[in-house]
Structure formats: structure tokens, C-alpha cells
PDB file of N, CA and C in Angstrom:
ATOM      1  N   MET B   1     -17.739   1.650  -9.437  1.00 64.00           N
ATOM      2  CA  MET B   1     -16.685   0.787  -8.952  1.00 64.00           C
ATOM      3  C   MET B   1     -15.997   0.068 -10.118  1.00 64.00           C
ATOM      4  N   LYS B   2     -16.765  -0.184 -11.170  1.00 72.00           N
ATOM      5  CA  LYS B   2     -16.210  -0.873 -12.325  1.00 72.00           C
ATOM      6  C   LYS B   2     -15.095  -0.058 -12.971  1.00 72.00           C
ATOM      7  N   ARG B   3     -15.246   1.237 -12.958  1.00 76.00           N
ATOM      8  CA  ARG B   3     -14.259   2.116 -13.562  1.00 76.00           C
ATOM      9  C   ARG B   3     -12.988   2.204 -12.723  1.00 76.00           C
ATOM     10  N   THR B   4     -13.106   2.041 -11.429  1.00 80.00           N
ATOM     11  CA  THR B   4     -11.942   2.194 -10.548  1.00 80.00           C
ATOM     12  C   THR B   4     -11.145   0.907 -10.378  1.00 80.00           C
ATOM     13  N   PHE B   5     -11.670  -0.229 -10.826  1.00 85.00           N
ATOM     14  CA  PHE B   5     -10.989  -1.509 -10.595  1.00 85.00           C
ATOM     15  C   PHE B   5      -9.556  -1.550 -11.138  1.00 85.00           C
ATOM     16  N   PRO B   6      -9.285  -1.110 -12.382  1.00 85.00           N
ATOM     17  CA  PRO B   6      -7.884  -1.125 -12.857  1.00 85.00           C
ATOM     18  C   PRO B   6      -6.972  -0.226 -12.020  1.00 85.00           C
ATOM     19  N   TYR B   7      -7.503   0.903 -11.559  1.00 84.00           N
ATOM     20  CA  TYR B   7      -6.702   1.790 -10.725  1.00 84.00           C
ATOM     21  C   TYR B   7      -6.395   1.148  -9.375  1.00 84.00           C
ATOM     22  N   ILE B   8      -7.373   0.440  -8.822  1.00 85.00           N
ATOM     23  CA  ILE B   8      -7.173  -0.231  -7.529  1.00 85.00           C
ATOM     24  C   ILE B   8      -6.064  -1.266  -7.644  1.00 85.00           C
ATOM     25  N   ILE B   9      -6.106  -2.091  -8.675  1.00 87.00           N
ATOM     26  CA  ILE B   9      -5.081  -3.113  -8.878  1.00 87.00           C
ATOM     27  C   ILE B   9      -3.709  -2.450  -9.051  1.00 87.00           C
ATOM     28  N   GLY B  10      -3.639  -1.392  -9.846  1.00 86.00           N
ATOM     29  CA  GLY B  10      -2.380  -0.687 -10.055  1.00 86.00           C
ATOM     30  C   GLY B  10      -1.823  -0.089  -8.782  1.00 86.00           C
ATOM     31  N   PHE B  11      -2.685   0.550  -7.985  1.00 87.00           N
ATOM     32  CA  PHE B  11      -2.213   1.156  -6.747  1.00 87.00           C
ATOM     33  C   PHE B  11      -1.798   0.119  -5.715  1.00 87.00           C
ATOM     34  N   ILE B  12      -2.484  -1.027  -5.689  1.00 86.00           N
ATOM     35  CA  ILE B  12      -2.075  -2.089  -4.762  1.00 86.00           C
ATOM     36  C   ILE B  12      -0.687  -2.601  -5.136  1.00 86.00           C
ATOM     37  N   LEU B  13      -0.454  -2.848  -6.423  1.00 88.00           N
ATOM     38  CA  LEU B  13       0.861  -3.315  -6.852  1.00 88.00           C
ATOM     39  C   LEU B  13       1.948  -2.280  -6.573  1.00 88.00           C
ATOM     40  N   MET B  14       1.663  -1.016  -6.853  1.00 87.00           N
ATOM     41  CA  MET B  14       2.652   0.031  -6.576  1.00 87.00           C
ATOM     42  C   MET B  14       2.927   0.158  -5.083  1.00 87.00           C
ATOM     43  N   THR B  15       1.890   0.028  -4.259  1.00 87.00           N
ATOM     44  CA  THR B  15       2.063   0.123  -2.819  1.00 87.00           C
ATOM     45  C   THR B  15       2.901  -1.038  -2.293  1.00 87.00           C
ATOM     46  N   LEU B  16       2.657  -2.234  -2.796  1.00 87.00           N
ATOM     47  CA  LEU B  16       3.447  -3.386  -2.358  1.00 87.00           C
ATOM     48  C   LEU B  16       4.904  -3.262  -2.772  1.00 87.00           C
ATOM     49  N   LEU B  17       5.156  -2.799  -3.983  1.00 87.00           N
ATOM     50  CA  LEU B  17       6.537  -2.584  -4.414  1.00 87.00           C
ATOM     51  C   LEU B  17       7.214  -1.493  -3.586  1.00 87.00           C
ATOM     52  N   ALA B  18       6.488  -0.423  -3.303  1.00 87.00           N
ATOM     53  CA  ALA B  18       7.058   0.645  -2.484  1.00 87.00           C
ATOM     54  C   ALA B  18       7.337   0.159  -1.067  1.00 87.00           C
ATOM     55  N   SER B  19       6.457  -0.666  -0.516  1.00 86.00           N
ATOM     56  CA  SER B  19       6.677  -1.202   0.830  1.00 86.00           C
ATOM     57  C   SER B  19       7.909  -2.090   0.872  1.00 86.00           C
ATOM     58  N   LEU B  20       8.043  -2.938  -0.126  1.00 84.00           N
ATOM     59  CA  LEU B  20       9.203  -3.820  -0.178  1.00 84.00           C
ATOM     60  C   LEU B  20      10.488  -3.014  -0.333  1.00 84.00           C
ATOM     61  N   ASP B  21      10.481  -2.020  -1.221  1.00 86.00           N
ATOM     62  CA  ASP B  21      11.660  -1.170  -1.385  1.00 86.00           C
ATOM     63  C   ASP B  21      11.971  -0.400  -0.112  1.00 86.00           C
ATOM     64  N   PHE B  22      10.945   0.101   0.561  1.00 85.00           N
ATOM     65  CA  PHE B  22      11.160   0.850   1.793  1.00 85.00           C
ATOM     66  C   PHE B  22      11.765  -0.035   2.872  1.00 85.00           C
ATOM     67  N   VAL B  23      11.277  -1.266   2.996  1.00 84.00           N
ATOM     68  CA  VAL B  23      11.825  -2.189   3.992  1.00 84.00           C
ATOM     69  C   VAL B  23      13.276  -2.518   3.670  1.00 84.00           C
ATOM     70  N   LEU B  24      13.572  -2.740   2.398  1.00 82.00           N
ATOM     71  CA  LEU B  24      14.961  -3.014   2.026  1.00 82.00           C
ATOM     72  C   LEU B  24      15.858  -1.814   2.285  1.00 82.00           C
ATOM     73  N   PHE B  25      15.350  -0.596   2.060  1.00 84.00           N
ATOM     74  CA  PHE B  25      16.117   0.619   2.333  1.00 84.00           C
ATOM     75  C   PHE B  25      16.374   0.790   3.825  1.00 84.00           C
ATOM     76  N   VAL B  26      15.343   0.613   4.630  1.00 83.00           N
ATOM     77  CA  VAL B  26      15.503   0.727   6.079  1.00 83.00           C
ATOM     78  C   VAL B  26      16.442  -0.354   6.591  1.00 83.00           C
ATOM     79  N   ASN B  27      16.367  -1.548   6.008  1.00 80.00           N
ATOM     80  CA  ASN B  27      17.223  -2.642   6.429  1.00 80.00           C
ATOM     81  C   ASN B  27      18.696  -2.344   6.147  1.00 80.00           C
ATOM     82  N   ARG B  28      18.974  -1.588   5.103  1.00 82.00           N
ATOM     83  CA  ARG B  28      20.365  -1.188   4.829  1.00 82.00           C
ATOM     84  C   ARG B  28      20.861  -0.173   5.859  1.00 82.00           C
ATOM     85  N   LEU B  29      20.001   0.749   6.261  1.00 82.00           N
ATOM     86  CA  LEU B  29      20.402   1.762   7.237  1.00 82.00           C
ATOM     87  C   LEU B  29      20.503   1.199   8.638  1.00 82.00           C
ATOM     88  N   MET B  30      19.525   0.377   8.992  1.00 81.00           N
ATOM     89  CA  MET B  30      19.436  -0.180  10.336  1.00 81.00           C
ATOM     90  C   MET B  30      18.909  -1.603  10.194  1.00 81.00           C
ATOM     91  N   PRO B  31      19.766  -2.599  10.378  1.00 80.00           N
ATOM     92  CA  PRO B  31      19.314  -3.980  10.170  1.00 80.00           C
ATOM     93  C   PRO B  31      18.095  -4.326  11.030  1.00 80.00           C
ATOM     94  N   LEU B  32      17.089  -4.832  10.368  1.00 74.00           N
ATOM     95  CA  LEU B  32      15.852  -5.210  11.040  1.00 74.00           C
ATOM     96  C   LEU B  32      15.920  -6.688  11.374  1.00 74.00           C
ATOM     97  N   GLY B  33      15.794  -7.014  12.636  1.00 75.00           N
ATOM     98  CA  GLY B  33      15.823  -8.413  13.041  1.00 75.00           C
ATOM     99  C   GLY B  33      14.420  -8.990  13.078  1.00 75.00           C
ATOM    100  N   GLY B  34      14.209 -10.057  12.342  1.00 74.00           N
ATOM    101  CA  GLY B  34      12.911 -10.720  12.364  1.00 74.00           C
ATOM    102  C   GLY B  34      11.932 -10.135  11.373  1.00 74.00           C
ATOM    103  N   ARG B  35      10.838 -10.860  11.193  1.00 74.00           N
ATOM    104  CA  ARG B  35       9.820 -10.440  10.237  1.00 74.00           C
ATOM    105  C   ARG B  35       8.877  -9.395  10.815  1.00 74.00           C
ATOM    106  N   TRP B  36       8.712  -9.374  12.119  1.00 79.00           N
ATOM    107  CA  TRP B  36       7.789  -8.442  12.746  1.00 79.00           C
ATOM    108  C   TRP B  36       8.225  -6.990  12.526  1.00 79.00           C
ATOM    109  N   LEU B  37       9.504  -6.688  12.694  1.00 81.00           N
ATOM    110  CA  LEU B  37       9.976  -5.322  12.477  1.00 81.00           C
ATOM    111  C   LEU B  37       9.866  -4.919  11.007  1.00 81.00           C
ATOM    112  N   SER B  38      10.066  -5.862  10.111  1.00 80.00           N
ATOM    113  CA  SER B  38       9.893  -5.557   8.683  1.00 80.00           C
ATOM    114  C   SER B  38       8.449  -5.181   8.385  1.00 80.00           C
ATOM    115  N   PHE B  39       7.517  -5.884   9.007  1.00 82.00           N
ATOM    116  CA  PHE B  39       6.099  -5.569   8.815  1.00 82.00           C
ATOM    117  C   PHE B  39       5.775  -4.191   9.378  1.00 82.00           C
ATOM    118  N   VAL B  40       6.277  -3.889  10.569  1.00 83.00           N
ATOM    119  CA  VAL B  40       6.008  -2.582  11.189  1.00 83.00           C
ATOM    120  C   VAL B  40       6.595  -1.457  10.336  1.00 83.00           C
ATOM    121  N   ALA B  41       7.762  -1.699   9.736  1.00 81.00           N
ATOM    122  CA  ALA B  41       8.372  -0.675   8.882  1.00 81.00           C
ATOM    123  C   ALA B  41       7.581  -0.461   7.595  1.00 81.00           C
ATOM    124  N   SER B  42       6.798  -1.450   7.178  1.00 85.00           N
ATOM    125  CA  SER B  42       6.059  -1.321   5.921  1.00 85.00           C
ATOM    126  C   SER B  42       4.663  -0.715   6.095  1.00 85.00           C
ATOM    127  N   ILE B  43       4.175  -0.605   7.318  1.00 86.00           N
ATOM    128  CA  ILE B  43       2.827  -0.074   7.543  1.00 86.00           C
ATOM    129  C   ILE B  43       2.666   1.367   7.039  1.00 86.00           C
ATOM    130  N   PRO B  44       3.611   2.288   7.312  1.00 87.00           N
ATOM    131  CA  PRO B  44       3.410   3.657   6.798  1.00 87.00           C
ATOM    132  C   PRO B  44       3.291   3.722   5.283  1.00 87.00           C
ATOM    133  N   THR B  45       3.959   2.830   4.578  1.00 86.00           N
ATOM    134  CA  THR B  45       3.872   2.842   3.125  1.00 86.00           C
ATOM    135  C   THR B  45       2.495   2.401   2.655  1.00 86.00           C
ATOM    136  N   ALA B  46       1.869   1.458   3.342  1.00 85.00           N
ATOM    137  CA  ALA B  46       0.512   1.036   2.975  1.00 85.00           C
ATOM    138  C   ALA B  46      -0.476   2.176   3.189  1.00 85.00           C
ATOM    139  N   VAL B  47      -0.308   2.910   4.274  1.00 87.00           N
ATOM    140  CA  VAL B  47      -1.180   4.061   4.534  1.00 87.00           C
ATOM    141  C   VAL B  47      -0.938   5.150   3.490  1.00 87.00           C
ATOM    142  N   LEU B  48       0.322   5.361   3.154  1.00 87.00           N
ATOM    143  CA  LEU B  48       0.654   6.363   2.140  1.00 87.00           C
ATOM    144  C   LEU B  48       0.090   5.974   0.778  1.00 87.00           C
ATOM    145  N   GLY B  49       0.055   4.679   0.467  1.00 86.00           N
ATOM    146  CA  GLY B  49      -0.541   4.227  -0.790  1.00 86.00           C
ATOM    147  C   GLY B  49      -2.015   4.581  -0.871  1.00 86.00           C
ATOM    148  N   GLY B  50      -2.727   4.468   0.249  1.00 86.00           N
ATOM    149  CA  GLY B  50      -4.132   4.867   0.275  1.00 86.00           C
ATOM    150  C   GLY B  50      -4.305   6.357   0.075  1.00 86.00           C
ATOM    151  N   TYR B  51      -3.420   7.152   0.686  1.00 88.00           N
ATOM    152  CA  TYR B  51      -3.496   8.610   0.525  1.00 88.00           C
ATOM    153  C   TYR B  51      -3.211   9.014  -0.923  1.00 88.00           C
ATOM    154  N   VAL B  52      -2.204   8.387  -1.515  1.00 88.00           N
ATOM    155  CA  VAL B  52      -1.879   8.691  -2.914  1.00 88.00           C
ATOM    156  C   VAL B  52      -3.037   8.274  -3.823  1.00 88.00           C
ATOM    157  N   GLY B  53      -3.681   7.140  -3.501  1.00 86.00           N
ATOM    158  CA  GLY B  53      -4.858   6.725  -4.272  1.00 86.00           C
ATOM    159  C   GLY B  53      -5.980   7.737  -4.188  1.00 86.00           C
ATOM    160  N   LEU B  54      -6.189   8.311  -3.012  1.00 86.00           N
ATOM    161  CA  LEU B  54      -7.231   9.325  -2.842  1.00 86.00           C
ATOM    162  C   LEU B  54      -6.895  10.579  -3.642  1.00 86.00           C
ATOM    163  N   SER B  55      -5.676  11.050  -3.503  1.00 87.00           N
ATOM    164  CA  SER B  55      -5.281  12.276  -4.203  1.00 87.00           C
ATOM    165  C   SER B  55      -5.278  12.096  -5.714  1.00 87.00           C
ATOM    166  N   THR B  56      -4.744  10.986  -6.175  1.00 87.00           N
ATOM    167  CA  THR B  56      -4.672  10.748  -7.609  1.00 87.00           C
ATOM    168  C   THR B  56      -6.051  10.447  -8.192  1.00 87.00           C
ATOM    169  N   GLY B  57      -6.903   9.798  -7.413  1.00 86.00           N
ATOM    170  CA  GLY B  57      -8.252   9.494  -7.887  1.00 86.00           C
ATOM    171  C   GLY B  57      -9.026  10.744  -8.257  1.00 86.00           C
ATOM    172  N   LYS B  58      -8.832  11.791  -7.476  1.00 82.00           N
ATOM    173  CA  LYS B  58      -9.498  13.056  -7.812  1.00 82.00           C
ATOM    174  C   LYS B  58      -8.940  13.624  -9.104  1.00 82.00           C
ATOM    175  N   GLY B  59      -7.635  13.480  -9.302  1.00 83.00           N
ATOM    176  CA  GLY B  59      -7.006  13.966 -10.531  1.00 83.00           C
ATOM    177  C   GLY B  59      -7.385  13.154 -11.755  1.00 83.00           C
ATOM    178  N   LEU B  60      -7.770  11.898 -11.546  1.00 84.00           N
ATOM    179  CA  LEU B  60      -8.191  11.044 -12.665  1.00 84.00           C
ATOM    180  C   LEU B  60      -9.636  11.290 -13.065  1.00 84.00           C
ATOM    181  N   GLY B  61     -10.313  12.169 -12.361  1.00 85.00           N
ATOM    182  CA  GLY B  61     -11.687  12.497 -12.696  1.00 85.00           C
ATOM    183  C   GLY B  61     -12.712  11.639 -11.987  1.00 85.00           C
ATOM    184  N   LEU B  62     -12.303  10.915 -10.971  1.00 86.00           N
ATOM    185  CA  LEU B  62     -13.254  10.107 -10.208  1.00 86.00           C
ATOM    186  C   LEU B  62     -14.008  10.999  -9.233  1.00 86.00           C
ATOM    187  N   SER B  63     -15.196  10.590  -8.879  1.00 87.00           N
ATOM    188  CA  SER B  63     -15.934  11.344  -7.876  1.00 87.00           C
ATOM    189  C   SER B  63     -15.252  11.162  -6.526  1.00 87.00           C
ATOM    190  N   HIS B  64     -15.624  12.007  -5.584  1.00 88.00           N
ATOM    191  CA  HIS B  64     -15.007  11.931  -4.254  1.00 88.00           C
ATOM    192  C   HIS B  64     -15.269  10.577  -3.612  1.00 88.00           C
ATOM    193  N   ASP B  65     -16.476  10.057  -3.756  1.00 89.00           N
ATOM    194  CA  ASP B  65     -16.804   8.757  -3.161  1.00 89.00           C
ATOM    195  C   ASP B  65     -15.997   7.622  -3.792  1.00 89.00           C
ATOM    196  N   ASP B  66     -15.847   7.653  -5.120  1.00 88.00           N
ATOM    197  CA  ASP B  66     -15.058   6.613  -5.779  1.00 88.00           C
ATOM    198  C   ASP B  66     -13.587   6.696  -5.373  1.00 88.00           C
ATOM    199  N   ALA B  67     -13.054   7.904  -5.296  1.00 88.00           N
ATOM    200  CA  ALA B  67     -11.656   8.067  -4.885  1.00 88.00           C
ATOM    201  C   ALA B  67     -11.462   7.619  -3.441  1.00 88.00           C
ATOM    202  N   LEU B  68     -12.423   7.930  -2.578  1.00 89.00           N
ATOM    203  CA  LEU B  68     -12.336   7.505  -1.183  1.00 89.00           C
ATOM    204  C   LEU B  68     -12.437   5.988  -1.063  1.00 89.00           C
ATOM    205  N   ASN B  69     -13.352   5.379  -1.801  1.00 88.00           N
ATOM    206  CA  ASN B  69     -13.453   3.919  -1.801  1.00 88.00           C
ATOM    207  C   ASN B  69     -12.165   3.284  -2.290  1.00 88.00           C
ATOM    208  N   MET B  70     -11.584   3.864  -3.345  1.00 88.00           N
ATOM    209  CA  MET B  70     -10.343   3.323  -3.882  1.00 88.00           C
ATOM    210  C   MET B  70      -9.224   3.403  -2.850  1.00 88.00           C
ATOM    211  N   SER B  71      -9.119   4.518  -2.150  1.00 88.00           N
ATOM    212  CA  SER B  71      -8.036   4.664  -1.172  1.00 88.00           C
ATOM    213  C   SER B  71      -8.197   3.704  -0.001  1.00 88.00           C
ATOM    214  N   VAL B  72      -9.415   3.494   0.451  1.00 89.00           N
ATOM    215  CA  VAL B  72      -9.647   2.558   1.562  1.00 89.00           C
ATOM    216  C   VAL B  72      -9.332   1.133   1.124  1.00 89.00           C
ATOM    217  N   ILE B  73      -9.768   0.753  -0.065  1.00 89.00           N
ATOM    218  CA  ILE B  73      -9.508  -0.597  -0.558  1.00 89.00           C
ATOM    219  C   ILE B  73      -8.009  -0.819  -0.728  1.00 89.00           C
ATOM    220  N   VAL B  74      -7.296   0.168  -1.276  1.00 89.00           N
ATOM    221  CA  VAL B  74      -5.846   0.030  -1.465  1.00 89.00           C
ATOM    222  C   VAL B  74      -5.148  -0.145  -0.123  1.00 89.00           C
ATOM    223  N   SER B  75      -5.493   0.654   0.864  1.00 89.00           N
ATOM    224  CA  SER B  75      -4.842   0.537   2.176  1.00 89.00           C
ATOM    225  C   SER B  75      -5.139  -0.798   2.841  1.00 89.00           C
ATOM    226  N   VAL B  76      -6.386  -1.215   2.826  1.00 89.00           N
ATOM    227  CA  VAL B  76      -6.775  -2.451   3.514  1.00 89.00           C
ATOM    228  C   VAL B  76      -6.173  -3.674   2.823  1.00 89.00           C
ATOM    229  N   VAL B  77      -6.307  -3.755   1.506  1.00 89.00           N
ATOM    230  CA  VAL B  77      -5.782  -4.919   0.790  1.00 89.00           C
ATOM    231  C   VAL B  77      -4.258  -4.955   0.877  1.00 89.00           C
ATOM    232  N   SER B  78      -3.606  -3.804   0.748  1.00 88.00           N
ATOM    233  CA  SER B  78      -2.155  -3.773   0.875  1.00 88.00           C
ATOM    234  C   SER B  78      -1.717  -4.201   2.272  1.00 88.00           C
ATOM    235  N   GLY B  79      -2.427  -3.747   3.291  1.00 86.00           N
ATOM    236  CA  GLY B  79      -2.099  -4.155   4.658  1.00 86.00           C
ATOM    237  C   GLY B  79      -2.254  -5.648   4.863  1.00 86.00           C
ATOM    238  N   ILE B  80      -3.321  -6.227   4.321  1.00 88.00           N
ATOM    239  CA  ILE B  80      -3.536  -7.671   4.457  1.00 88.00           C
ATOM    240  C   ILE B  80      -2.455  -8.455   3.718  1.00 88.00           C
ATOM    241  N   VAL B  81      -2.118  -8.016   2.512  1.00 87.00           N
ATOM    242  CA  VAL B  81      -1.076  -8.713   1.756  1.00 87.00           C
ATOM    243  C   VAL B  81       0.276  -8.576   2.453  1.00 87.00           C
ATOM    244  N   LEU B  82       0.550  -7.423   3.038  1.00 86.00           N
ATOM    245  CA  LEU B  82       1.804  -7.256   3.770  1.00 86.00           C
ATOM    246  C   LEU B  82       1.855  -8.145   4.999  1.00 86.00           C
ATOM    247  N   ILE B  83       0.722  -8.308   5.679  1.00 86.00           N
ATOM    248  CA  ILE B  83       0.678  -9.235   6.810  1.00 86.00           C
ATOM    249  C   ILE B  83       1.022 -10.643   6.332  1.00 86.00           C
ATOM    250  N   LEU B  84       0.407 -11.060   5.242  1.00 86.00           N
ATOM    251  CA  LEU B  84       0.678 -12.394   4.713  1.00 86.00           C
ATOM    252  C   LEU B  84       2.125 -12.530   4.260  1.00 86.00           C
ATOM    253  N   PHE B  85       2.663 -11.495   3.659  1.00 82.00           N
ATOM    254  CA  PHE B  85       4.017 -11.558   3.110  1.00 82.00           C
ATOM    255  C   PHE B  85       5.077 -11.574   4.206  1.00 82.00           C
ATOM    256  N   PHE B  86       4.936 -10.706   5.190  1.00 78.00           N
ATOM    257  CA  PHE B  86       5.997 -10.566   6.178  1.00 78.00           C
ATOM    258  C   PHE B  86       5.823 -11.470   7.397  1.00 78.00           C
ATOM    259  N   LEU B  87       4.615 -11.813   7.749  1.00 76.00           N
ATOM    260  CA  LEU B  87       4.427 -12.552   8.997  1.00 76.00           C
ATOM    261  C   LEU B  87       4.183 -14.047   8.818  1.00 76.00           C
ATOM    262  N   LEU B  88       3.736 -14.469   7.661  1.00 75.00           N
ATOM    263  CA  LEU B  88       3.473 -15.900   7.491  1.00 75.00           C
ATOM    264  C   LEU B  88       4.610 -16.585   6.770  1.00 75.00           C
TER     265      LEU B  88
END
């Protein structure tokens, strides 16, 4: 887990930036009213961040368990931060 910590932090930051960009992009195409719709629009990006963490973790030479742990942590932490960002 010690080896994956920098990757986890990096993937969480990338996922949050991608979620914010995705919400801003969707908002340009179709105006989103309220914070709840912005949060719902950002959920697929948090899930995608976990998938990218899993796929990239294998390419970085991590074991399957470490890559899986990294992807779950990225998805969960990104989802919690998005809840705090968009709903509170």
C-alpha cells in the first residue's frame, strides 16, 4: 500500500479535475439547474477514475490486489469529495 499511495493521490486529483471539467462541459450543452444535477452528472467520471486506476495500476507493475485496492479507494474517495463539493 505504501507504494501505491502517490498513485492514489494522483488519480484522485485527476478524477476530481475530470469530474469538474465534465460538469462544466455538460452545463454548456444543457444547463444544469441546482447542485444535485451537477453531482449526478459527475458520478460516471468518479467510476471511470476507478477503472482507469485499475487498468493503469497493472501497467505500472502493481499486483492485481494493489491495483484493485487503488481503484476502489480512488472511486470511493472521489465520490465522497464530490458529494462534499457539489452538495454541501
